[in-house]
C-alpha positions as semicolon CSV with decimal commas, in nm:
position;residue;x (nm);y (nm);z (nm)
1;X;7,920;12,020;6,328
2;X;8,185;11,874;6,558
3;X;8,294;12,114;6,827
4;X;8,656;12,224;6,808
5;X;8,870;12,345;7,095
6;X;9,236;12,442;7,101
7;X;9,488;12,476;7,383
8;X;9,414;12,842;7,452
9;X;9,041;12,773;7,462
10;X;9,106;12,491;7,705
11;X;9,324;12,712;7,921
12;X;9,059;12,986;7,929
13;X;8,797;12,725;8,012
14;X;8,991;12,598;8,311
15;X;9,065;12,951;8,429
16;X;8,696;13,032;8,403
17;X;8,601;12,716;8,593
18;X;8,884;12,738;8,849
19;X;8,639;12,689;9,134
20;X;8,539;12,349;8,996
21;X;8,904;12,241;8,989
22;X;8,953;12,371;9,343
23;X;8,654;12,176;9,469
24;X;8,789;11,864;9,297
25;X;9,126;11,907;9,467
26;X;8,973;11,958;9,811
27;X;8,724;11,673;9,779
28;X;8,992;11,435;9,649
29;X;9,230;11,520;9,932
30;X;8,961;11,493;10,200
31;X;8,829;11,159;10,073
32;X;9,179;11,015;10,048
33;X;9,274;11,139;10,395
34;X;8,957;11,009;10,559
35;X;8,988;10,672;10,385
36;X;9,354;10,640;10,489
37;X;9,292;10,730;10,852
38;X;8,977;10,528;10,913
39;X;8,990;10,237;10,668
40;X;9,358;10,153;10,605
41;X;9,524;9,935;10,868
42;X;9,852;10,087;10,993
43;X;10,155;9,861;10,964
44;X;10,457;9,855;11,194
45;X;10,809;9,740;11,108
46;X;11,078;9,609;11,340
47;X;11,417;9,554;11,177
48;X;11,758;9,420;11,276
49;X;12,081;9,363;11,085
50;X;12,344;9,088;11,088
51;X;12,691;9,055;10,940
52;X;12,731;8,743;10,729
53;X;13,055;8,553;10,677
54;X;13,184;8,212;10,578
55;X;13,517;8,074;10,695
56;X;13,546;7,852;10,387
57;X;13,543;8,147;10,147
58;X;13,874;8,305;10,058
59;X;13,819;8,672;10,121
60;X;14,078;8,918;10,005
61;X;14,259;9,096;10,286
62;X;14,425;9,350;10,061
63;X;14,215;9,606;9,877
64;X;14,414;9,530;9,562
65;X;14,292;9,171;9,569
66;X;13,924;9,264;9,586
67;X;13,773;9,192;9,246
68;X;13,433;9,145;9,092
69;X;13,426;8,775;9,179
70;X;13,485;8,851;9,547
71;X;13,200;9,102;9,550
72;X;12,970;8,857;9,375
73;X;13,054;8,583;9,628
74;X;12,971;8,815;9,915
75;X;12,641;8,916;9,757
76;X;12,545;8,555;9,688
77;X;12,633;8,468;10,048
78;X;12,375;8,715;10,178
79;X;12,115;8,577;9,939
80;X;12,195;8,222;10,053
81;X;12,155;8,312;10,419
82;X;11,828;8,491;10,342
83;X;11,695;8,175;10,178
84;X;11,797;7,968;10,480
85;X;11,626;8,206;10,720
86;X;11,303;8,206;10,520
87;X;11,287;7,829;10,479
88;X;10,988;7,640;10,613
89;X;11,203;7,454;10,865
90;X;11,339;7,773;11,019
91;X;11,009;7,961;11,013
92;X;10,839;7,675;11,194
93;X;11,101;7,713;11,467
94;X;11,033;8,087;11,478
95;X;10,656;8,026;11,499
96;X;10,700;7,783;11,788
97;X;10,951;8,003;11,973
98;X;10,748;8,324;11,940
99;X;10,427;8,160;12,062
100;X;10,207;8,413;11,881
101;X;9,999;8,160;11,690
102;X;10,132;8,237;11,341
103;X;10,191;7,968;11,084
104;X;10,515;7,956;10,887
105;X;10,324;8,070;10,576
106;X;10,197;8,377;10,760
107;X;10,545;8,455;10,890
108;X;10,687;8,432;10,539
109;X;10,448;8,705;10,420
110;X;10,553;8,928;10,710
111;X;10,932;8,896;10,673
112;X;11,159;9,079;10,431
113;X;11,531;9,012;10,402
114;X;11,770;9,217;10,193
115;X;12,133;9,314;10,154
116;X;12,225;9,659;10,281
117;X;12,377;9,852;9,991
118;X;12,498;9,526;9,829
119;X;12,725;9,449;10,124
120;X;12,759;9,144;10,349
121;X;12,509;9,296;10,591
122;X;12,173;9,120;10,600
123;X;11,876;9,336;10,702
124;X;11,583;9,148;10,855
125;X;11,250;9,333;10,865
126;X;10,920;9,214;11,008
127;X;10,595;9,397;10,924
128;X;10,275;9,354;11,123
129;X;9,966;9,554;11,222
130;X;10,065;9,472;11,580
131;X;10,391;9,649;11,678
132;X;10,459;9,407;11,962
133;X;10,429;9,107;11,732
134;X;10,665;9,262;11,479
135;X;10,922;9,324;11,753
136;X;10,894;8,976;11,908
137;X;10,924;8,796;11,573
138;X;11,227;9,004;11,470
139;X;11,390;8,927;11,806
140;X;11,328;8,554;11,770
141;X;11,471;8,547;11,416
142;X;11,793;8,723;11,516
143;X;11,829;8,498;11,821
144;X;11,787;8,174;11,624
145;X;11,968;8,282;11,307
146;X;12,324;8,204;11,416
147;X;12,252;7,841;11,510
148;X;12,043;7,786;11,197
149;X;12,310;7,923;10,962
150;X;12,594;7,727;11,123
151;X;12,394;7,403;11,110
152;X;12,292;7,440;10,745
153;X;12,583;7,620;10,578
154;X;12,925;7,467;10,628
155;X;13,154;7,729;10,777
156;X;12,871;7,981;10,778
157;X;12,812;8,227;11,058
158;X;12,637;8,555;11,133
159;X;12,700;8,827;11,388
160;X;12,434;9,059;11,521
161;X;12,495;9,422;11,431
162;X;12,172;9,603;11,517
163;X;11,913;9,454;11,746
164;X;11,549;9,493;11,642
165;X;11,378;9,791;11,805
166;X;11,020;9,829;11,917
167;X;10,839;10,037;11,650
168;X;10,702;10,357;11,800
169;X;10,517;10,477;11,490
170;X;10,359;10,302;11,194
171;X;10,559;10,272;10,872
172;X;10,255;10,272;10,646
173;X;10,029;10,412;10,521
174;X;10,186;10,749;10,446
175;X;9,894;10,984;10,511
176;X;10,064;11,285;10,352
177;X;10,145;11,104;10,028
178;X;9,796;10,955;10,009
179;X;9,636;11,298;10,055
180;X;9,858;11,444;9,782
181;X;9,764;11,155;9,552
182;X;9,395;11,209;9,627
183;X;9,426;11,580;9,549
184;X;9,595;11,502;9,218
185;X;9,326;11,249;9,126
186;X;9,057;11,500;9,222
187;X;9,218;11,764;9,001
188;X;9,239;11,529;8,703
189;X;8,880;11,412;8,742
190;X;8,749;11,768;8,771
191;X;8,947;11,871;8,462
192;X;8,798;11,580;8,268
193;X;8,448;11,667;8,392
194;X;8,483;12,034;8,290
195;X;8,615;11,934;7,950
196;X;8,334;11,685;7,883
197;X;8,065;11,930;7,991
198;X;8,208;12,191;7,757
199;X;8,234;11,949;7,463
200;X;7,878;11,822;7,510
201;X;7,733;12,171;7,545
202;X;7,593;12,263;7,201
203;X;7,401;12,570;7,309
204;X;7,452;12,888;7,107
205;X;7,595;13,135;7,355
206;X;7,668;13,441;7,139
207;X;7,758;13,560;6,790
208;X;8,125;13,483;6,847
209;X;8,036;13,121;6,917
210;X;7,857;13,090;6,581
211;X;8,135;13,258;6,386
212;X;8,394;13,032;6,543
213;X;8,209;12,706;6,511
214;X;8,078;12,750;6,157
215;X;8,355;12,981;6,032
216;X;8,099;13,220;5,887
217;X;8,062;13,595;5,938
218;X;7,774;13,719;6,151
219;X;7,571;13,976;5,958
220;X;7,350;14,080;6,249
221;X;7,158;13,977;6,559
222;X;6,779;13,954;6,583
223;X;6,633;14,047;6,921
224;X;6,382;13,810;7,076
225;X;6,064;13,946;7,235
226;X;5,869;13,758;7,498
227;X;5,536;13,828;7,658
228;X;5,540;13,900;8,029
229;X;5,199;13,793;8,157
230;X;5,238;13,991;8,479
231;X;5,299;14,325;8,309
232;X;5,115;14,233;7,987
233;X;5,365;14,422;7,778
234;X;5,639;14,312;7,540
235;X;5,986;14,269;7,685
236;X;6,321;14,244;7,514
237;X;6,532;13,935;7,567
238;X;6,874;13,874;7,415
239;X;6,909;13,549;7,226
Protein backbone atom coordinates (compact mmCIF):
# COMPACT_ATOMS: atom_id res chain seq x y z
CA UNK A 1 0.00 0.00 0.00
CA UNK A 2 1.27 3.47 -0.89
CA UNK A 3 2.51 5.40 2.09
CA UNK A 4 0.51 8.52 2.92
CA UNK A 5 1.78 11.56 4.77
CA UNK A 6 0.03 14.83 5.54
CA UNK A 7 1.32 18.27 6.52
CA UNK A 8 1.25 17.61 10.26
CA UNK A 9 3.10 14.32 9.80
CA UNK A 10 5.68 16.14 7.72
CA UNK A 11 6.05 18.85 10.33
CA UNK A 12 6.50 16.28 13.12
CA UNK A 13 9.02 14.45 10.95
CA UNK A 14 11.14 17.55 10.46
CA UNK A 15 10.91 18.46 14.14
CA UNK A 16 12.02 14.94 15.02
CA UNK A 17 14.90 15.11 12.55
CA UNK A 18 15.87 18.72 13.33
CA UNK A 19 19.50 17.73 13.75
CA UNK A 20 19.64 16.49 10.15
CA UNK A 21 18.33 19.85 8.93
CA UNK A 22 20.85 21.68 11.12
CA UNK A 23 23.72 19.64 9.72
CA UNK A 24 22.49 20.38 6.19
CA UNK A 25 22.43 24.11 6.91
CA UNK A 26 25.92 24.12 8.41
CA UNK A 27 27.45 21.95 5.70
CA UNK A 28 25.83 24.00 2.93
CA UNK A 29 27.05 27.28 4.41
CA UNK A 30 30.58 25.99 5.01
CA UNK A 31 30.93 24.50 1.52
CA UNK A 32 29.62 27.68 -0.10
CA UNK A 33 31.90 29.89 1.99
CA UNK A 34 35.00 27.80 1.34
CA UNK A 35 34.26 27.61 -2.39
CA UNK A 36 33.70 31.38 -2.58
CA UNK A 37 36.88 32.27 -0.70
CA UNK A 38 39.27 29.82 -2.32
CA UNK A 39 37.87 29.13 -5.79
CA UNK A 40 35.99 32.26 -6.95
CA UNK A 41 38.15 35.03 -8.40
CA UNK A 42 37.45 38.40 -6.75
CA UNK A 43 36.52 41.19 -9.16
CA UNK A 44 37.26 44.90 -8.72
CA UNK A 45 35.34 47.81 -10.23
CA UNK A 46 36.57 51.31 -10.98
CA UNK A 47 33.87 53.74 -12.12
CA UNK A 48 33.65 57.34 -13.30
CA UNK A 49 30.79 59.51 -14.52
CA UNK A 50 30.44 62.11 -17.27
CA UNK A 51 27.79 64.66 -18.16
CA UNK A 52 26.61 64.37 -21.75
CA UNK A 53 25.31 67.23 -23.88
CA UNK A 54 24.81 68.23 -27.48
CA UNK A 55 24.80 71.85 -28.65
CA UNK A 56 22.59 70.99 -31.63
CA UNK A 57 19.74 69.74 -29.45
CA UNK A 58 17.16 72.24 -28.33
CA UNK A 59 16.95 71.74 -24.61
CA UNK A 60 14.20 73.42 -22.68
CA UNK A 61 15.39 76.10 -20.29
CA UNK A 62 12.07 76.47 -18.55
CA UNK A 63 10.68 73.62 -16.49
CA UNK A 64 7.31 74.15 -18.16
CA UNK A 65 8.84 73.35 -21.54
CA UNK A 66 10.29 70.01 -20.43
CA UNK A 67 8.17 67.28 -21.98
CA UNK A 68 8.40 63.60 -22.69
CA UNK A 69 10.17 64.17 -26.00
CA UNK A 70 12.90 66.18 -24.29
CA UNK A 71 13.46 63.43 -21.74
CA UNK A 72 13.57 60.79 -24.47
CA UNK A 73 16.13 62.82 -26.45
CA UNK A 74 18.36 63.09 -23.39
CA UNK A 75 18.11 59.37 -22.70
CA UNK A 76 18.88 58.48 -26.31
CA UNK A 77 21.86 60.84 -26.21
CA UNK A 78 23.41 58.87 -23.36
CA UNK A 79 22.80 55.61 -25.21
CA UNK A 80 24.41 57.08 -28.35
CA UNK A 81 27.51 58.18 -26.47
CA UNK A 82 27.74 54.76 -24.80
CA UNK A 83 27.72 53.11 -28.23
CA UNK A 84 30.46 55.45 -29.44
CA UNK A 85 32.63 54.73 -26.41
CA UNK A 86 32.25 50.96 -26.81
CA UNK A 87 32.97 50.93 -30.54
CA UNK A 88 35.90 48.91 -31.84
CA UNK A 89 37.67 52.05 -33.04
CA UNK A 90 37.58 53.69 -29.62
CA UNK A 91 38.42 50.54 -27.67
CA UNK A 92 41.47 49.97 -29.85
CA UNK A 93 42.63 53.45 -28.86
CA UNK A 94 42.02 52.60 -25.21
CA UNK A 95 43.95 49.33 -25.56
CA UNK A 96 46.91 51.11 -27.13
CA UNK A 97 46.87 53.99 -24.63
CA UNK A 98 46.59 51.77 -21.54
CA UNK A 99 49.43 49.50 -22.63
CA UNK A 100 48.12 46.57 -20.59
CA UNK A 101 48.02 44.08 -23.45
CA UNK A 102 44.23 43.76 -23.72
CA UNK A 103 42.46 43.42 -27.03
CA UNK A 104 39.42 45.54 -27.84
CA UNK A 105 37.23 42.43 -27.50
CA UNK A 106 38.54 41.82 -23.99
CA UNK A 107 37.99 45.46 -23.05
CA UNK A 108 34.41 45.30 -24.29
CA UNK A 109 33.67 42.43 -21.88
CA UNK A 110 35.13 44.43 -19.00
CA UNK A 111 33.31 47.73 -19.58
CA UNK A 112 29.76 48.64 -18.59
CA UNK A 113 28.12 51.94 -19.49
CA UNK A 114 24.76 53.08 -18.20
CA UNK A 115 22.63 56.13 -17.55
CA UNK A 116 22.42 57.24 -13.94
CA UNK A 117 18.75 57.26 -12.94
CA UNK A 118 17.71 57.92 -16.57
CA UNK A 119 19.51 61.26 -16.61
CA UNK A 120 22.13 62.73 -18.95
CA UNK A 121 24.88 61.37 -16.71
CA UNK A 122 26.85 58.50 -18.22
CA UNK A 123 28.40 56.07 -15.73
CA UNK A 124 31.46 54.19 -16.98
CA UNK A 125 32.46 51.09 -15.01
CA UNK A 126 35.41 48.79 -15.61
CA UNK A 127 35.57 45.36 -13.93
CA UNK A 128 38.75 43.32 -13.65
CA UNK A 129 40.38 40.78 -11.30
CA UNK A 130 43.28 43.24 -11.16
CA UNK A 131 42.29 46.47 -9.35
CA UNK A 132 45.11 48.45 -10.93
CA UNK A 133 44.05 47.44 -14.43
CA UNK A 134 40.43 48.41 -13.74
CA UNK A 135 41.57 51.83 -12.52
CA UNK A 136 43.95 52.48 -15.43
CA UNK A 137 41.41 51.49 -18.09
CA UNK A 138 38.68 53.65 -16.52
CA UNK A 139 41.11 56.59 -16.41
CA UNK A 140 42.05 56.15 -20.07
CA UNK A 141 38.40 55.97 -21.16
CA UNK A 142 37.45 59.17 -19.35
CA UNK A 143 40.54 60.94 -20.70
CA UNK A 144 39.87 59.98 -24.33
CA UNK A 145 36.07 60.21 -24.24
CA UNK A 146 35.73 63.95 -24.86
CA UNK A 147 37.81 63.96 -28.06
CA UNK A 148 36.13 60.80 -29.35
CA UNK A 149 32.60 62.14 -28.80
CA UNK A 150 33.32 65.52 -30.37
CA UNK A 151 34.92 63.90 -33.43
CA UNK A 152 32.09 61.43 -34.02
CA UNK A 153 28.93 63.23 -32.89
CA UNK A 154 28.32 66.65 -34.38
CA UNK A 155 27.96 69.15 -31.56
CA UNK A 156 28.48 66.41 -29.00
CA UNK A 157 30.51 66.86 -25.85
CA UNK A 158 31.02 65.34 -22.41
CA UNK A 159 32.24 66.78 -19.13
CA UNK A 160 33.89 64.76 -16.42
CA UNK A 161 31.89 64.66 -13.20
CA UNK A 162 33.51 61.96 -11.08
CA UNK A 163 36.99 60.68 -11.76
CA UNK A 164 37.52 56.92 -11.50
CA UNK A 165 38.85 55.83 -8.11
CA UNK A 166 41.23 53.03 -7.27
CA UNK A 167 39.12 50.12 -5.91
CA UNK A 168 40.15 49.27 -2.36
CA UNK A 169 37.92 46.22 -1.96
CA UNK A 170 36.49 43.68 -4.38
CA UNK A 171 32.93 44.17 -5.64
CA UNK A 172 32.25 40.46 -6.12
CA UNK A 173 31.75 37.79 -5.01
CA UNK A 174 29.54 38.65 -2.05
CA UNK A 175 30.70 36.11 0.53
CA UNK A 176 27.80 36.76 2.90
CA UNK A 177 25.14 36.27 0.24
CA UNK A 178 26.84 33.15 -1.07
CA UNK A 179 27.00 31.64 2.42
CA UNK A 180 23.31 32.39 2.98
CA UNK A 181 22.48 30.80 -0.38
CA UNK A 182 24.55 27.73 0.51
CA UNK A 183 22.75 27.41 3.85
CA UNK A 184 19.38 27.61 2.12
CA UNK A 185 20.38 24.98 -0.44
CA UNK A 186 21.69 22.77 2.36
CA UNK A 187 18.39 23.10 4.22
CA UNK A 188 16.34 22.23 1.14
CA UNK A 189 18.50 19.22 0.30
CA UNK A 190 18.36 17.90 3.85
CA UNK A 191 14.57 18.31 3.90
CA UNK A 192 14.29 16.37 0.65
CA UNK A 193 16.60 13.66 1.99
CA UNK A 194 14.60 13.28 5.22
CA UNK A 195 11.36 13.13 3.27
CA UNK A 196 12.64 10.49 0.83
CA UNK A 197 14.05 8.32 3.61
CA UNK A 198 10.72 8.44 5.41
CA UNK A 199 8.71 7.63 2.27
CA UNK A 200 10.95 4.70 1.34
CA UNK A 201 10.94 3.27 4.87
CA UNK A 202 8.30 0.50 4.87
CA UNK A 203 9.22 -1.02 8.21
CA UNK A 204 6.41 -1.63 10.69
CA UNK A 205 7.30 0.52 13.67
CA UNK A 206 4.31 0.05 15.99
CA UNK A 207 0.58 -0.68 16.14
CA UNK A 208 -0.26 2.94 15.38
CA UNK A 209 1.68 2.70 12.13
CA UNK A 210 -0.39 -0.31 11.00
CA UNK A 211 -3.70 1.27 11.95
CA UNK A 212 -2.84 4.44 10.09
CA UNK A 213 -1.46 2.87 6.95
CA UNK A 214 -4.10 0.18 6.48
CA UNK A 215 -6.96 1.99 8.22
CA UNK A 216 -7.77 -1.12 10.24
CA UNK A 217 -8.17 -1.51 14.01
CA UNK A 218 -5.45 -3.32 15.92
CA UNK A 219 -6.95 -6.16 17.95
CA UNK A 220 -3.77 -7.02 19.86
CA UNK A 221 -0.01 -7.39 19.80
CA UNK A 222 1.86 -10.71 19.82
CA UNK A 223 5.16 -10.68 21.71
CA UNK A 224 8.19 -12.13 19.97
CA UNK A 225 10.55 -14.45 21.86
CA UNK A 226 14.16 -14.98 20.86
CA UNK A 227 16.75 -17.38 22.13
CA UNK A 228 19.76 -15.84 23.83
CA UNK A 229 22.60 -18.32 23.32
CA UNK A 230 24.69 -16.77 26.07
CA UNK A 231 22.07 -17.18 28.80
CA UNK A 232 20.30 -20.11 27.12
CA UNK A 233 16.93 -18.87 28.25
CA UNK A 234 14.00 -17.30 26.41
CA UNK A 235 13.92 -13.51 26.23
CA UNK A 236 11.09 -11.18 25.37
CA UNK A 237 11.48 -8.82 22.44
CA UNK A 238 8.89 -6.31 21.28
CA UNK A 239 7.96 -6.54 17.62
